[in-house]
XYZ file of C-alpha atoms in Angstrom:
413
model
C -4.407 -28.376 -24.282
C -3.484 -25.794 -21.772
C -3.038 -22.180 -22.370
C -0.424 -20.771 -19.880
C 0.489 -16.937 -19.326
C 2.842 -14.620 -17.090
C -0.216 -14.511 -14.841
C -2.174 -18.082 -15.139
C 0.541 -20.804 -15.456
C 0.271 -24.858 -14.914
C 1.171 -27.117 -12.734
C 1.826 -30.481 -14.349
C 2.292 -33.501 -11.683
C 3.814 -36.725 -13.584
C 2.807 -35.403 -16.789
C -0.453 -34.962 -16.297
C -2.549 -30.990 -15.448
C -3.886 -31.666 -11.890
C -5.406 -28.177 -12.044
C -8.232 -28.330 -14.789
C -10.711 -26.236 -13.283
C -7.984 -23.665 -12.499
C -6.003 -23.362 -15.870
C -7.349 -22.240 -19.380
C -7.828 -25.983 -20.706
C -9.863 -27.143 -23.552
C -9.387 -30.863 -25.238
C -8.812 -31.077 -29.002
C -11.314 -32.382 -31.201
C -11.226 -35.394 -33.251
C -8.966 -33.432 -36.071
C -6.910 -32.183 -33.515
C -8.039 -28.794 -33.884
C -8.558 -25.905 -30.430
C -9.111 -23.012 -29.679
C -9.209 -20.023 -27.241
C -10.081 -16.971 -26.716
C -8.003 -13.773 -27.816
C -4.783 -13.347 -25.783
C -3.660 -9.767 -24.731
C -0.841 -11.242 -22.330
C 1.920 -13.457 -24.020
C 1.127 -16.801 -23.580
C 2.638 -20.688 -24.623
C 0.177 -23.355 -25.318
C 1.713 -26.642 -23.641
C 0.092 -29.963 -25.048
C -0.321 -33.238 -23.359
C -1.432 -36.394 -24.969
C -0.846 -40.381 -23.897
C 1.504 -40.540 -27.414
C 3.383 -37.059 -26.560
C 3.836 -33.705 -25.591
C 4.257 -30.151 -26.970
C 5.380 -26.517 -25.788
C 4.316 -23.919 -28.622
C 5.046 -20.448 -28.148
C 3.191 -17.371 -29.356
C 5.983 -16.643 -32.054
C 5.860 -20.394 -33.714
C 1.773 -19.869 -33.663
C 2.810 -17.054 -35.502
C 4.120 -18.715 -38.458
C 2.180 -22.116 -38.289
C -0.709 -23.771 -37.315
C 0.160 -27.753 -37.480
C 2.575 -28.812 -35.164
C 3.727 -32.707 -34.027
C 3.903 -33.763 -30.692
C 7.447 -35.243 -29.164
C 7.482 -38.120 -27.619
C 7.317 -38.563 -24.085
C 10.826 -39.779 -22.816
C 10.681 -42.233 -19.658
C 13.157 -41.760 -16.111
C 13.938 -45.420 -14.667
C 16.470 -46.122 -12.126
C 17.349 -47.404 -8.069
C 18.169 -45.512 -5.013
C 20.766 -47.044 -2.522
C 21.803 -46.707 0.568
C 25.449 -48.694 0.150
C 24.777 -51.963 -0.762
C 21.711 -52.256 -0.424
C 18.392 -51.013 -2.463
C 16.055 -48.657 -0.334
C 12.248 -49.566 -0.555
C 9.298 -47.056 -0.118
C 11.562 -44.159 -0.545
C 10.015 -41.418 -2.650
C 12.016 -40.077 -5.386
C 11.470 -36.565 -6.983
C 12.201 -35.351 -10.670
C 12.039 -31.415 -11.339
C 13.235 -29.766 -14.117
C 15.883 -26.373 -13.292
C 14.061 -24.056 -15.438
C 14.812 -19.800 -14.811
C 12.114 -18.021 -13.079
C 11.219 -14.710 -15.293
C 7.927 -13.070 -14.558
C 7.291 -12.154 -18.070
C 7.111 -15.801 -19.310
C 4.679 -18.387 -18.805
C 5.094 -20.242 -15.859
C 5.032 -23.687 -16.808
C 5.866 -26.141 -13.747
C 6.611 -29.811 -13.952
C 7.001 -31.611 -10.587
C 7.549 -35.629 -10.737
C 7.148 -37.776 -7.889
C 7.253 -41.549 -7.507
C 7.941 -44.456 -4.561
C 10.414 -46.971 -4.626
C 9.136 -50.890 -5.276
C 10.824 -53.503 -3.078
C 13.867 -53.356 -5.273
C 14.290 -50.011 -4.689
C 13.537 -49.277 -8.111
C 11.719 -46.460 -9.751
C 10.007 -45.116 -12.886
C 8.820 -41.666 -14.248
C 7.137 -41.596 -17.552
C 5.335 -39.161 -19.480
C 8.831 -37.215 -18.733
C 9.599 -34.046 -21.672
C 12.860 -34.162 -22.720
C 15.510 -32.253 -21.311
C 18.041 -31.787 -18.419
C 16.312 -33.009 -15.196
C 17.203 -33.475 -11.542
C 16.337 -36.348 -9.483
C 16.599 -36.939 -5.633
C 15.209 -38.337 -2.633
C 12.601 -36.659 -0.905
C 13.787 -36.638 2.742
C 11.276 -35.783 5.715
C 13.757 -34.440 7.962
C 11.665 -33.296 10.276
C 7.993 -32.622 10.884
C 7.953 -29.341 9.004
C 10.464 -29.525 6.400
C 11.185 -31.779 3.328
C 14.157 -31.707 1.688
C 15.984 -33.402 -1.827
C 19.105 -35.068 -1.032
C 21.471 -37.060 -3.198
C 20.203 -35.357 -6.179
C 21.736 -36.073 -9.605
C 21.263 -34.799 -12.708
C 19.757 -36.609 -15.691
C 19.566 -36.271 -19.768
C 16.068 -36.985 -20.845
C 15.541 -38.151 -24.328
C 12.402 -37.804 -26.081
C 11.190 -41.908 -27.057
C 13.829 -43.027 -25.267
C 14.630 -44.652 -21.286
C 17.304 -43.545 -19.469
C 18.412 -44.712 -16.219
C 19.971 -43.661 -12.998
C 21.236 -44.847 -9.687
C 20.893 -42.608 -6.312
C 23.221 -43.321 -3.745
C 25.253 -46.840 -3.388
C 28.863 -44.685 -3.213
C 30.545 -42.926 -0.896
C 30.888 -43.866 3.235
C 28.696 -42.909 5.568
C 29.173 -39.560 7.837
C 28.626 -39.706 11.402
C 28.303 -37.263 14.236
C 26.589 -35.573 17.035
C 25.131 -32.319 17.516
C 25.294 -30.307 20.655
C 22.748 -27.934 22.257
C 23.466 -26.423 25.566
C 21.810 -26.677 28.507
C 20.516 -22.793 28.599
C 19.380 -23.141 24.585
C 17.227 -26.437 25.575
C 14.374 -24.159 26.613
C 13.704 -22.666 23.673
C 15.077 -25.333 21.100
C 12.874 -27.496 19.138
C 14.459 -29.882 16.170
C 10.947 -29.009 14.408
C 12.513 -25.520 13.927
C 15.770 -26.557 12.618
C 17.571 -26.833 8.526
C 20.105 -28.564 7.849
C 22.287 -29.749 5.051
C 25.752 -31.275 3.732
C 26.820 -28.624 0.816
C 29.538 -30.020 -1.872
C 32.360 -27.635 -2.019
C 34.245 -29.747 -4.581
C 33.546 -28.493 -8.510
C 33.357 -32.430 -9.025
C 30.825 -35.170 -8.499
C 27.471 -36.384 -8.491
C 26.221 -33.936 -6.014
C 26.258 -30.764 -4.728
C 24.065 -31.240 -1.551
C 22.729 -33.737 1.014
C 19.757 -33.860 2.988
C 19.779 -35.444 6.298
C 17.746 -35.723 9.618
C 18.947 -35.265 13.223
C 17.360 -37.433 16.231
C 15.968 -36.182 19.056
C 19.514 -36.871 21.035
C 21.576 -34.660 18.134
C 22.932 -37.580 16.262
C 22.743 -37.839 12.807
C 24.122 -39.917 9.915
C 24.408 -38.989 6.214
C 25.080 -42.044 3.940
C 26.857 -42.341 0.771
C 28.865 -39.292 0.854
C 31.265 -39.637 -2.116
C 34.979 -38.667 -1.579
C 35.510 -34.818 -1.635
C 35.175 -31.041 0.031
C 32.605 -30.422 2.373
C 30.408 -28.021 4.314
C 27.990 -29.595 7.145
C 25.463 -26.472 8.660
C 22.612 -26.812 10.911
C 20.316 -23.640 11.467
C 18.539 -23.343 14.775
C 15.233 -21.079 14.600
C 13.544 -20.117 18.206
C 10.274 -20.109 15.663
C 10.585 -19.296 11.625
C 12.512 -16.101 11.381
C 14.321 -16.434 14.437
C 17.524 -18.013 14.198
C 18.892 -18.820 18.038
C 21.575 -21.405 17.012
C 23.990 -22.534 14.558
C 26.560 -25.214 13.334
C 29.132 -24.796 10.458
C 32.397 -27.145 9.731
C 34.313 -27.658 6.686
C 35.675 -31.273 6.150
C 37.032 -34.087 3.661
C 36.035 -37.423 2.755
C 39.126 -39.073 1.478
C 39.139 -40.841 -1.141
C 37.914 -45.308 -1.029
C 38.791 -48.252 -2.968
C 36.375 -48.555 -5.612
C 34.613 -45.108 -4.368
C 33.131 -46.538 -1.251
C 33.383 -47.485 2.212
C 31.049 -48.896 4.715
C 33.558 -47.280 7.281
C 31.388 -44.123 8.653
C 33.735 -41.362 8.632
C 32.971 -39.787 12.546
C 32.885 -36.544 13.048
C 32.619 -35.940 16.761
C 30.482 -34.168 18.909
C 29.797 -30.476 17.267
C 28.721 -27.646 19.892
C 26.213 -25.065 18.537
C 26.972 -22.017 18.511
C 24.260 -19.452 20.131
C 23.008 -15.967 18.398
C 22.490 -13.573 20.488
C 24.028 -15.674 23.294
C 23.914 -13.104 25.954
C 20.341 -13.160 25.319
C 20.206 -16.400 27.220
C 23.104 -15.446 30.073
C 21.784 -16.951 33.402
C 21.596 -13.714 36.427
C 24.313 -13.613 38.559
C 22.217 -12.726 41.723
C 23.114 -14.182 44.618
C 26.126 -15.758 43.104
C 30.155 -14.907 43.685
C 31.451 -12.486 41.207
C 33.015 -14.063 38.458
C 37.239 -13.685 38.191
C 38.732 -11.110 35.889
C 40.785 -13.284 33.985
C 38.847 -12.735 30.682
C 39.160 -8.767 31.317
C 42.594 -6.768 30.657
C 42.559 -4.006 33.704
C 44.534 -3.083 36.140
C 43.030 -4.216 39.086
C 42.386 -7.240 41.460
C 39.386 -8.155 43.624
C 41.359 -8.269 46.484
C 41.846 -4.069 45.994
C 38.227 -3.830 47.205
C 37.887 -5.863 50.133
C 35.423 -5.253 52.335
C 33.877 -2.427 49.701
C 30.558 -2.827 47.694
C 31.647 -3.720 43.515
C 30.088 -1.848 40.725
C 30.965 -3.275 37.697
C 29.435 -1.243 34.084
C 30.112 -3.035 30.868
C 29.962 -0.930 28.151
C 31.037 -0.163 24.531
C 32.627 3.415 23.959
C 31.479 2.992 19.783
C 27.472 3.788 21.411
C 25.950 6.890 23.234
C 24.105 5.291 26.235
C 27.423 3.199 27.087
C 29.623 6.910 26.951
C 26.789 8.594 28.897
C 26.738 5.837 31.947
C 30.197 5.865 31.878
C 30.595 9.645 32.242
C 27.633 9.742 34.773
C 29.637 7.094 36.436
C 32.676 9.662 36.528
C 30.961 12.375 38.001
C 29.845 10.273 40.663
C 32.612 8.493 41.803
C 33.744 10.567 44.682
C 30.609 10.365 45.880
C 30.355 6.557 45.587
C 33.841 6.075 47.169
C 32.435 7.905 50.202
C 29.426 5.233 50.516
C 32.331 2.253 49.917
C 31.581 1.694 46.597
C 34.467 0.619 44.293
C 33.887 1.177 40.503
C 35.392 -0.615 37.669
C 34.611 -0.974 33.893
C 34.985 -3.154 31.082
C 34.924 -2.235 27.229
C 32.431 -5.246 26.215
C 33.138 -4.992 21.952
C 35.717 -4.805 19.649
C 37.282 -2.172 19.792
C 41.247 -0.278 19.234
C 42.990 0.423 22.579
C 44.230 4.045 21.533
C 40.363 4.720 20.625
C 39.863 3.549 24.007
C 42.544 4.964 26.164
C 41.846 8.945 24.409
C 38.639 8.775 25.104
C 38.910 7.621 28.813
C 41.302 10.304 28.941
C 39.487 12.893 27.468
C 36.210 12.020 29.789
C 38.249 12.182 32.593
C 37.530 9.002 33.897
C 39.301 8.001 37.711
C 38.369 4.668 37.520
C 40.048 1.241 36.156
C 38.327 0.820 33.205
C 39.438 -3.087 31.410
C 39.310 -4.671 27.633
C 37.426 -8.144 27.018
C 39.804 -9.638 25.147
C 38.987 -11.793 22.178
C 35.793 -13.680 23.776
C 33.554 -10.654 23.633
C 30.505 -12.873 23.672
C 31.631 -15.546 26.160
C 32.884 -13.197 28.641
C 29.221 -11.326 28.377
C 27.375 -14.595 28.735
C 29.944 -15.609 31.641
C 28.931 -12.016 33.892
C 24.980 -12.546 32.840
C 25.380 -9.209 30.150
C 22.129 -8.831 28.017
C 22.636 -5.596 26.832
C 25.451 -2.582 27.188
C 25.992 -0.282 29.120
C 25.398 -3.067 32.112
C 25.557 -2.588 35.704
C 26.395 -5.344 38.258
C 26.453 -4.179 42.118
C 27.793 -6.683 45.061
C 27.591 -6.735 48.423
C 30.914 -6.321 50.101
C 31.662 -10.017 49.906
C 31.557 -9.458 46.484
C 28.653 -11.661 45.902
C 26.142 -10.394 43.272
C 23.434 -8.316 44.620
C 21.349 -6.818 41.788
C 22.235 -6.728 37.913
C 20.759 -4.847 34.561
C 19.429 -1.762 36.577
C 19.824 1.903 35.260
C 21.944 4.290 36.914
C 18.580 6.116 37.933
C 18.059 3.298 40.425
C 21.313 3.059 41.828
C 21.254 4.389 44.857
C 18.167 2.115 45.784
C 20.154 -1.110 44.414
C 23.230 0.272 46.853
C 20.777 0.995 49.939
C 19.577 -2.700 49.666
C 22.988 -4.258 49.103
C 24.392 -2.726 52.174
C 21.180 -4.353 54.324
């Protein structure tokens, strides 16, 4: 007999309380009669007993004090992986119950291991609506249910269920660039097939990824779905991701040993500029990705200084008008000066403002690759300064307008 509250609930592992000296538990005597001490907090009394089990709220206390036990129901059934039976997989049952802090928390967890057969069995199960799954390891840190499906269980009665055994298999491969490789671990990553469809026996797969990327998810039933992969640098910290929306048609006799492939699937970075290699000592990258009037071949033989910027924040208005002021100035040491808008952002917004700042330089537009055009011209932050030499090779980048004549004095040695 365990007396659970708001504050001191239970946690009840394949029917049985695995935290005695934690919980308020006394054992009926002979007659069945208990006892506890007087309860200021609202509080259920959950029963368990080889020959049953009872929940008895405050309120039915309140108008009796004999009460029957129901009869444990018992969870039997197989996990698959196609056609054949999975051994020494373990299998999870958990019951989807609402959290609400002002009820007792009563938790039942269920957890058993697959015999050669691939069979399993849960008993000393309450009745009720269930959920049952495969526990997958998919990596060292994380654990997920997969394949789950949702059960009926009937007080002195066995029902049975079978996990997996339809669907095809899904195949791909995910990809991590070079610059990410660093800092990526698979350790740090989540991952997941969602169900978009309203029907069938799931709404979401677990599955892991191998050290190389690849990854297969088997007996995916026909339907809508939504593959994602989440990328942390360390918990907290997501660096990468991976989203796609797909369909598994639809099989003879709902399955397929045919994996459906899909591909290689690039992850996309966060924060990508973040990881932009420096351009120093390298040839300034072309303008294609930049709407401006003006070519490279306008400032032959003159020193580059190139400011990215976004016009929306103060620091990028502030270079660029400290950049305005000093362009006669710069012209006379043969320094050319050009500058991109580096966000989203309207061209009239643009264009008044530049007009109202007085600005005698070519200022350009990144044009619907914001990030990759950052990442391409090494740009962690905005505003950003880039200064070549007068081959127009990259002499010093990310410095503040403060040290610009020192980053000028060095490119022209």
């Amino acid at each position: 007999m365990i007396l659970c509250t708001p504050s001191q609930g239970v946690y009840i592992r394949n029917g049985r309380n695995l935290q005695r000296r934690d919980s308020q538990y006394v054992e009926t005597k002979e007659d069945g009669k208990f006892s506890f001490p007087t309860q200021t907090d609202p509080y259920t009394l959950v029963v368990l007993h080889d020959q049953g089990y009872l929940e008895i709220s405050e309120a039915e206390i309140a108008e009796s004090t004999d009460f029957t036990l129901q009869p444990w129901a018992t969870v039997t059934g197989k996990v698959m992986v196609g056609k054949n039976p999975v051994a020494h997989e373990t299998v999870r049952l958990t019951f989807d119950r609402p959290f609400d802090r002002s009820q007792s928390r009563i938790n039942y967890d269920y957890r058993a291991v697959t015999d050669s057969n691939g069979t399993f069995v849960f008993e000393r199960v309450p009745a009720g609506r269930a959920t049952v799954g495969r526990s997958m390891k998919i990596n060292d840190r994380i654990t997920t249910f997969s394949h789950n499906t949702s059960v009926e269980a009937k007080a002195g009665e066995t029902t049975s269920v079978t996990i997996g055994g339809m669907g095809r298999p899904v195949t791909g491969k995910v990809l991590v660039p070079d610059y990410l490789k660093e800092k990526f671990d698979w350790r740090y990553t989540e991952q997941g097939l969602r169900v978009n469809s309203s029907e069938g026996p799931y709404r979401q797969l677990g599955f892991r990824i191998e050290a190389d990327g690849a990854f297969r998810i088997d007996d995916v039933p026909a339907g809508d779905y939504y593959l994602f992969v989440n990328a942390y640098e360390r918990p907290g910290e997501r660096i990468g991701m991976v989203g796609l929306h797909f369909n598994v048609p639809e099989m003879p006799n709902g399955r397929s040993d045919e994996p459906l492939d899909l591909g290689d699937l690039e992850m996309d970075v966060i924060g990508k500029s973040d990881f932009a290699p420096s351009l120093a000592g390298k040839p300034l990258p072309d303008l294609n990705d930049i709407t401006i009037d003006f070519s490279l071949a306008k400032a032959k033989d003159e020193m580059l200084l190139v400011c990215f910027f976004d016009v929306n924040q103060r620091p990028s208005r502030h270079c660029i008008s400290q950049l305005a002021q000093q362009a006669k100035s710069l012209e006379e040491k043969g320094v050319a000066i050009i500058a991109a808008q580096a966000s989203k952002v309207e061209e009239d917004t643009l264009a008044e403002w530049m007009k109202k700042s007085k600005v005698p330089f070519p200022v350009g537009l990144v044009q619907n690759s914001e990030e990759k055009t950052r990442f391409t011209w090494g740009v962690k932050s905005l505003p950003w300064l880039i200064l070549t030499d007068k081959s127009h090779v990259v002499s010093s980048s990310g410095f503040s307008l403060t040290d610009l004549d020192t980053e000028i004095e060095s490119a022209q040695k």
